[in-house]
Amino acid sequence: MPSSEAATIWQILARNWALISMVTTLVIVVGTPALLLRKYVRIMLNIIKDTPPPLSMGPRDFVRIEGEQVNFRAFDGLNLRGMFLFSGSPGSSRGMILFCHEFASDMYSCARYCRPLLEAGYDVFSFDFRGHGKSSSDDGFLPRQWATNHELADMVGALAFVEDWLEQQGRAPEVGLFGISRGACAAVLSAVHNPRVRAIICDGLFSSDATLEYLMKRWAYIFAKVRFVYENHPPGFWRFLRWRLTRVCRRKLKIEFPSVRKALMKMPARPILFIHGEKDSYIPLEQTRMLHALAPWPKQLWIVEGAKHNQSVIVQPKEYARRTVAFFDRYLAGHSEALPRTASKTA
């Protein structure tokens, strides 16, 4: 009896071998990539959640500058904290610069980058992004090193606040933006549809979508032990994986990643200075070159030899000061009217 049952099974398999082969192939072709994608997304989500920020300077690496502190609201209504720093030099203001600090820092980091601008006669407004410094944070929101829709809402609110303040002072509501790393991303994203932004300096700029693809490829060997496998995924695989990952982030983390790359493609003519460390191991140099190529004219690209992420101002402080002041002298000065001075105090 058992032998006859076995024979029957083999007869069924023989008669339907083509169908069985097709089903088996379909399971392998569809199931394997699905399982691989699921594993990729899960581990990449952990990287987004747990990757530490790049090394930055601590509070003792610069002399803090105290300014006139104010409260204002982000575009979504969250309470944020900022401060005005007024140049101590006599005469009228050369312009207003809105400074956007890096991740895991606060508004006081402007002292590292903006002191030469204050000495050159520019006013600076610096603020704490949500979840940083003295600003509030959303319930359940954890800031990360990626620019999200939340940081964009902070930037839109800061721009509106500064523009209103300038108008109240009888000044032209035009500003320059100066952003560091994630702050540079938020600056670019907020400037696309704001003609009152006259010029932008971006130090360590990156686009979350392109950076995610880079990290996926960089960490792929963790998921695919066979080198041939992870080195031969088609480009469409990485784009689909990124799309899938952003959807998971939207659902699980309640965040979105606006694309700096796409923002630059839509940007109207706007002067932009790109600064990037030659030895930046966090954001590859190729990404800054790509973003610079996408940006409208006029634009400048300065690769700082020997500098790591966010370290250009330390490696070449004098040249950093010269270039940033010269950039705003050329593209921002003259667009702002006179303002009575209040000297900043140094602590």
XYZ file of C-alpha atoms in Angstrom:
347
model
C 0.000 0.000 0.000
C 2.698 2.531 0.850
C 4.490 1.762 -2.399
C 1.320 2.406 -4.404
C 0.794 5.746 -2.639
C 4.354 6.736 -3.403
C 3.853 5.769 -7.014
C 0.708 7.886 -7.159
C 2.566 10.896 -5.776
C 5.319 10.484 -8.330
C 2.744 10.192 -11.095
C 1.110 13.444 -9.988
C 4.477 15.165 -9.870
C 5.396 13.825 -13.295
C 2.157 15.004 -14.865
C 2.382 18.472 -13.295
C 6.117 19.028 -13.301
C 5.824 22.173 -15.420
C 3.294 23.798 -13.094
C 5.256 22.795 -10.007
C 8.452 24.199 -11.515
C 6.738 27.493 -12.295
C 5.310 27.794 -8.782
C 8.654 26.934 -7.198
C 10.468 29.432 -9.398
C 7.898 32.121 -8.612
C 8.304 31.539 -4.877
C 12.076 31.825 -5.187
C 12.018 34.841 -7.496
C 9.424 36.765 -5.461
C 9.993 35.431 -1.970
C 13.755 35.759 -1.796
C 13.886 39.467 -2.752
C 10.964 40.162 -0.412
C 12.779 38.549 2.504
C 15.985 40.351 1.561
C 14.213 43.711 1.354
C 12.575 43.142 4.699
C 15.930 42.393 6.279
C 17.560 45.411 4.618
C 14.789 47.739 5.791
C 14.867 46.410 9.357
C 18.604 46.850 9.765
C 18.679 50.209 7.964
C 15.913 51.417 10.279
C 18.135 50.501 13.214
C 21.002 52.420 11.616
C 18.784 55.497 11.278
C 17.678 55.180 14.893
C 20.997 54.300 16.489
C 23.863 55.687 14.381
C 25.792 58.187 16.539
C 26.313 61.677 15.142
C 29.685 62.584 13.647
C 32.255 63.975 16.034
C 31.638 67.611 16.791
C 33.321 70.139 19.033
C 32.365 70.431 22.658
C 31.329 73.542 24.594
C 34.939 74.277 25.611
C 36.150 74.486 22.022
C 34.795 78.008 21.561
C 33.964 81.100 23.590
C 30.211 81.420 23.967
C 28.484 84.590 22.826
C 25.359 85.672 24.710
C 22.654 87.474 22.776
C 19.174 88.907 23.186
C 17.013 85.826 23.733
C 13.506 85.518 22.307
C 10.732 82.961 21.983
C 8.956 82.196 18.719
C 6.903 79.431 17.136
C 7.726 76.848 14.524
C 5.428 76.567 11.522
C 3.486 73.817 13.317
C 3.117 75.913 16.483
C 5.856 74.403 18.671
C 7.620 76.838 21.017
C 11.249 77.486 20.092
C 14.034 79.550 21.627
C 16.452 81.812 19.777
C 18.663 84.847 20.195
C 19.749 87.929 18.271
C 23.432 88.789 18.154
C 24.136 92.359 17.074
C 27.483 93.468 15.747
C 29.427 95.634 18.156
C 30.984 97.676 15.375
C 29.741 101.221 14.807
C 27.576 102.134 11.827
C 24.687 100.338 10.195
C 24.091 96.611 9.824
C 25.420 94.932 6.711
C 22.676 92.319 6.833
C 20.936 89.650 8.912
C 22.215 86.069 8.942
C 20.086 83.205 10.245
C 22.355 80.501 11.670
C 21.235 76.839 11.703
C 23.213 74.665 14.115
C 24.306 71.079 13.610
C 22.710 68.004 15.201
C 23.326 67.469 18.946
C 24.363 71.105 19.371
C 22.502 74.334 20.146
C 22.195 77.969 19.161
C 25.449 78.866 20.922
C 27.503 76.966 18.349
C 27.128 80.035 16.129
C 30.144 81.413 18.006
C 32.362 78.852 16.247
C 31.312 80.000 12.803
C 29.812 83.487 12.971
C 32.195 85.528 15.123
C 34.034 86.915 12.051
C 30.665 87.867 10.546
C 29.723 89.791 13.684
C 33.083 91.543 13.591
C 32.476 92.374 9.920
C 29.213 94.153 10.762
C 26.562 91.461 10.258
C 23.767 90.673 12.697
C 23.055 87.027 13.474
C 19.932 85.218 14.604
C 20.592 81.744 16.005
C 18.046 79.344 17.470
C 17.631 75.883 18.977
C 15.955 73.304 16.773
C 13.243 71.337 18.555
C 14.585 68.814 21.025
C 17.783 70.840 21.401
C 18.884 73.464 23.905
C 16.020 75.492 25.335
C 13.451 74.713 22.634
C 10.466 72.453 23.216
C 10.005 69.039 21.638
C 7.060 67.035 20.346
C 5.736 64.171 22.425
C 7.473 61.016 21.259
C 9.757 62.854 18.831
C 13.452 62.026 19.025
C 15.751 64.307 17.002
C 18.159 62.522 14.705
C 21.026 63.563 12.466
C 18.714 63.561 9.438
C 16.778 66.664 8.397
C 13.069 65.862 8.644
C 9.771 67.657 8.171
C 10.069 68.760 11.822
C 13.323 70.665 11.281
C 11.827 72.181 8.140
C 8.889 73.458 10.225
C 11.393 74.994 12.658
C 13.224 76.752 9.824
C 10.037 78.123 8.264
C 9.009 79.488 11.652
C 12.436 81.032 12.269
C 12.463 82.701 8.858
C 8.978 84.126 9.352
C 9.907 85.424 12.803
C 13.121 87.101 11.621
C 11.464 88.598 8.544
C 8.667 90.059 10.682
C 11.217 91.434 13.130
C 13.192 93.082 10.330
C 10.049 94.749 8.981
C 9.174 96.016 12.456
C 12.637 97.578 12.630
C 12.127 99.289 9.281
C 14.613 97.027 7.549
C 14.298 95.027 4.357
C 13.064 91.512 5.292
C 15.948 89.770 3.534
C 18.356 87.316 5.134
C 21.333 85.092 4.519
C 21.327 81.497 5.764
C 24.329 79.761 7.324
C 23.801 76.070 8.099
C 26.022 73.304 9.441
C 25.412 69.657 8.442
C 21.769 68.886 9.290
C 21.211 72.610 9.804
C 22.473 73.212 6.262
C 19.931 70.683 4.980
C 17.097 72.474 6.771
C 18.343 75.809 5.413
C 18.254 74.638 1.791
C 14.842 73.014 2.202
C 13.350 76.204 3.651
C 14.837 78.486 0.999
C 13.340 76.869 -2.105
C 10.124 78.890 -2.070
C 11.330 81.900 -0.075
C 12.642 84.727 -2.293
C 13.666 86.718 0.784
C 16.600 84.357 1.318
C 19.381 86.156 -0.543
C 22.331 83.784 -0.057
C 23.167 80.464 1.624
C 26.331 78.966 3.131
C 26.212 75.177 3.572
C 28.931 73.426 5.574
C 28.676 69.618 5.412
C 25.456 69.580 3.386
C 23.914 66.240 2.429
C 20.666 64.887 1.036
C 18.990 62.208 3.138
C 17.885 60.143 0.143
C 21.343 60.015 -1.446
C 23.017 59.454 1.926
C 20.674 56.586 2.752
C 21.551 54.883 -0.525
C 25.240 55.380 0.224
C 24.876 53.860 3.701
C 22.837 50.949 2.344
C 25.615 50.045 -0.069
C 28.271 50.647 2.562
C 26.625 48.308 5.049
C 25.323 45.770 2.543
C 28.020 43.243 3.399
C 26.315 42.795 6.770
C 23.210 41.443 5.038
C 24.683 39.607 2.045
C 27.746 37.563 2.932
C 28.422 36.754 -0.717
C 30.281 39.689 -2.210
C 28.885 39.051 -5.684
C 25.347 39.451 -4.349
C 25.658 42.815 -2.618
C 27.907 44.302 -5.302
C 25.534 43.451 -8.142
C 22.186 44.812 -7.017
C 20.805 46.956 -9.867
C 20.419 50.727 -9.176
C 16.655 50.305 -9.106
C 16.991 47.951 -6.133
C 18.581 50.658 -3.983
C 16.027 53.268 -5.035
C 13.165 50.907 -4.211
C 14.774 50.024 -0.887
C 15.123 53.714 -0.031
C 11.485 54.340 -0.973
C 10.403 51.418 1.190
C 12.555 52.592 4.089
C 11.107 56.115 4.021
C 7.595 54.678 4.126
C 8.489 52.593 7.171
C 10.020 55.665 8.856
C 6.869 57.642 8.144
C 4.738 54.937 9.755
C 6.917 53.905 12.705
C 8.873 57.062 13.529
C 6.298 59.639 12.351
C 8.902 61.480 10.283
C 9.556 62.297 6.649
C 12.840 63.049 4.922
C 12.470 65.941 2.449
C 15.051 65.675 -0.321
C 17.779 68.326 -0.414
C 18.755 66.972 -3.821
C 15.297 67.687 -5.235
C 15.156 71.041 -3.446
C 18.353 72.169 -5.167
C 16.943 71.090 -8.518
C 13.929 73.360 -7.889
C 15.920 76.223 -6.381
C 15.692 79.512 -8.313
C 18.874 81.486 -8.928
C 20.386 81.795 -5.455
C 24.045 82.228 -4.433
C 25.220 79.152 -2.503
C 28.635 78.436 -0.970
C 29.312 74.732 -0.372
C 31.985 73.864 2.221
C 33.081 70.268 2.734
C 35.908 68.513 4.536
C 38.195 66.477 2.305
C 38.442 63.711 4.935
C 34.755 63.622 5.831
C 34.033 59.933 6.486
C 30.379 60.574 7.299
C 29.291 62.317 4.088
C 31.419 61.310 1.076
C 32.921 64.080 -0.992
C 31.126 62.776 -4.086
C 27.779 63.713 -2.556
C 28.751 67.335 -2.082
C 30.047 67.465 -5.649
C 26.721 66.032 -6.815
C 24.694 68.589 -4.839
C 26.922 71.412 -6.050
C 26.366 70.299 -9.648
C 22.579 70.381 -9.135
C 22.518 73.837 -7.546
C 21.717 76.954 -9.586
C 24.291 79.611 -10.348
C 25.970 81.508 -8.810
C 27.612 78.835 -6.668
C 30.962 78.081 -5.074
C 32.539 74.862 -3.789
C 35.362 74.857 -1.245
C 36.928 71.494 -0.352
C 38.924 71.922 2.854
C 42.037 69.772 2.770
C 42.506 67.557 5.823
C 39.149 68.443 7.411
C 36.624 65.920 8.733
C 32.879 66.447 9.082
C 32.081 69.850 10.637
C 35.802 70.461 11.226
C 36.652 72.843 8.369
C 36.407 75.876 10.648
C 39.015 74.277 12.946
C 41.423 73.157 10.236
C 41.499 76.482 8.379
C 39.932 79.137 10.665
C 41.391 82.196 8.922
C 40.443 81.067 5.425
C 37.035 79.981 6.722
C 36.446 83.469 8.106
C 37.713 85.144 4.950
C 35.529 83.098 2.601
C 32.317 83.314 4.624
C 32.622 87.073 5.120
C 33.535 87.635 1.464
C 30.564 85.550 0.326
C 28.025 87.537 2.331
C 29.788 90.790 1.442
C 29.186 89.987 -2.202
C 25.677 88.572 -2.069
C 23.990 89.945 1.083
C 25.522 93.287 2.106
C 23.554 96.280 0.878
C 20.187 94.495 1.045
C 19.586 95.528 4.651
C 18.925 99.018 5.948
C 20.391 100.661 9.013
C 19.715 99.337 12.500
C 20.827 100.812 15.838
C 23.514 98.656 17.408
C 23.513 96.594 20.577
C 26.932 95.159 21.358
C 27.135 91.412 21.975
C 28.728 90.281 25.201
C 31.182 87.409 25.438
C 31.173 84.919 28.288
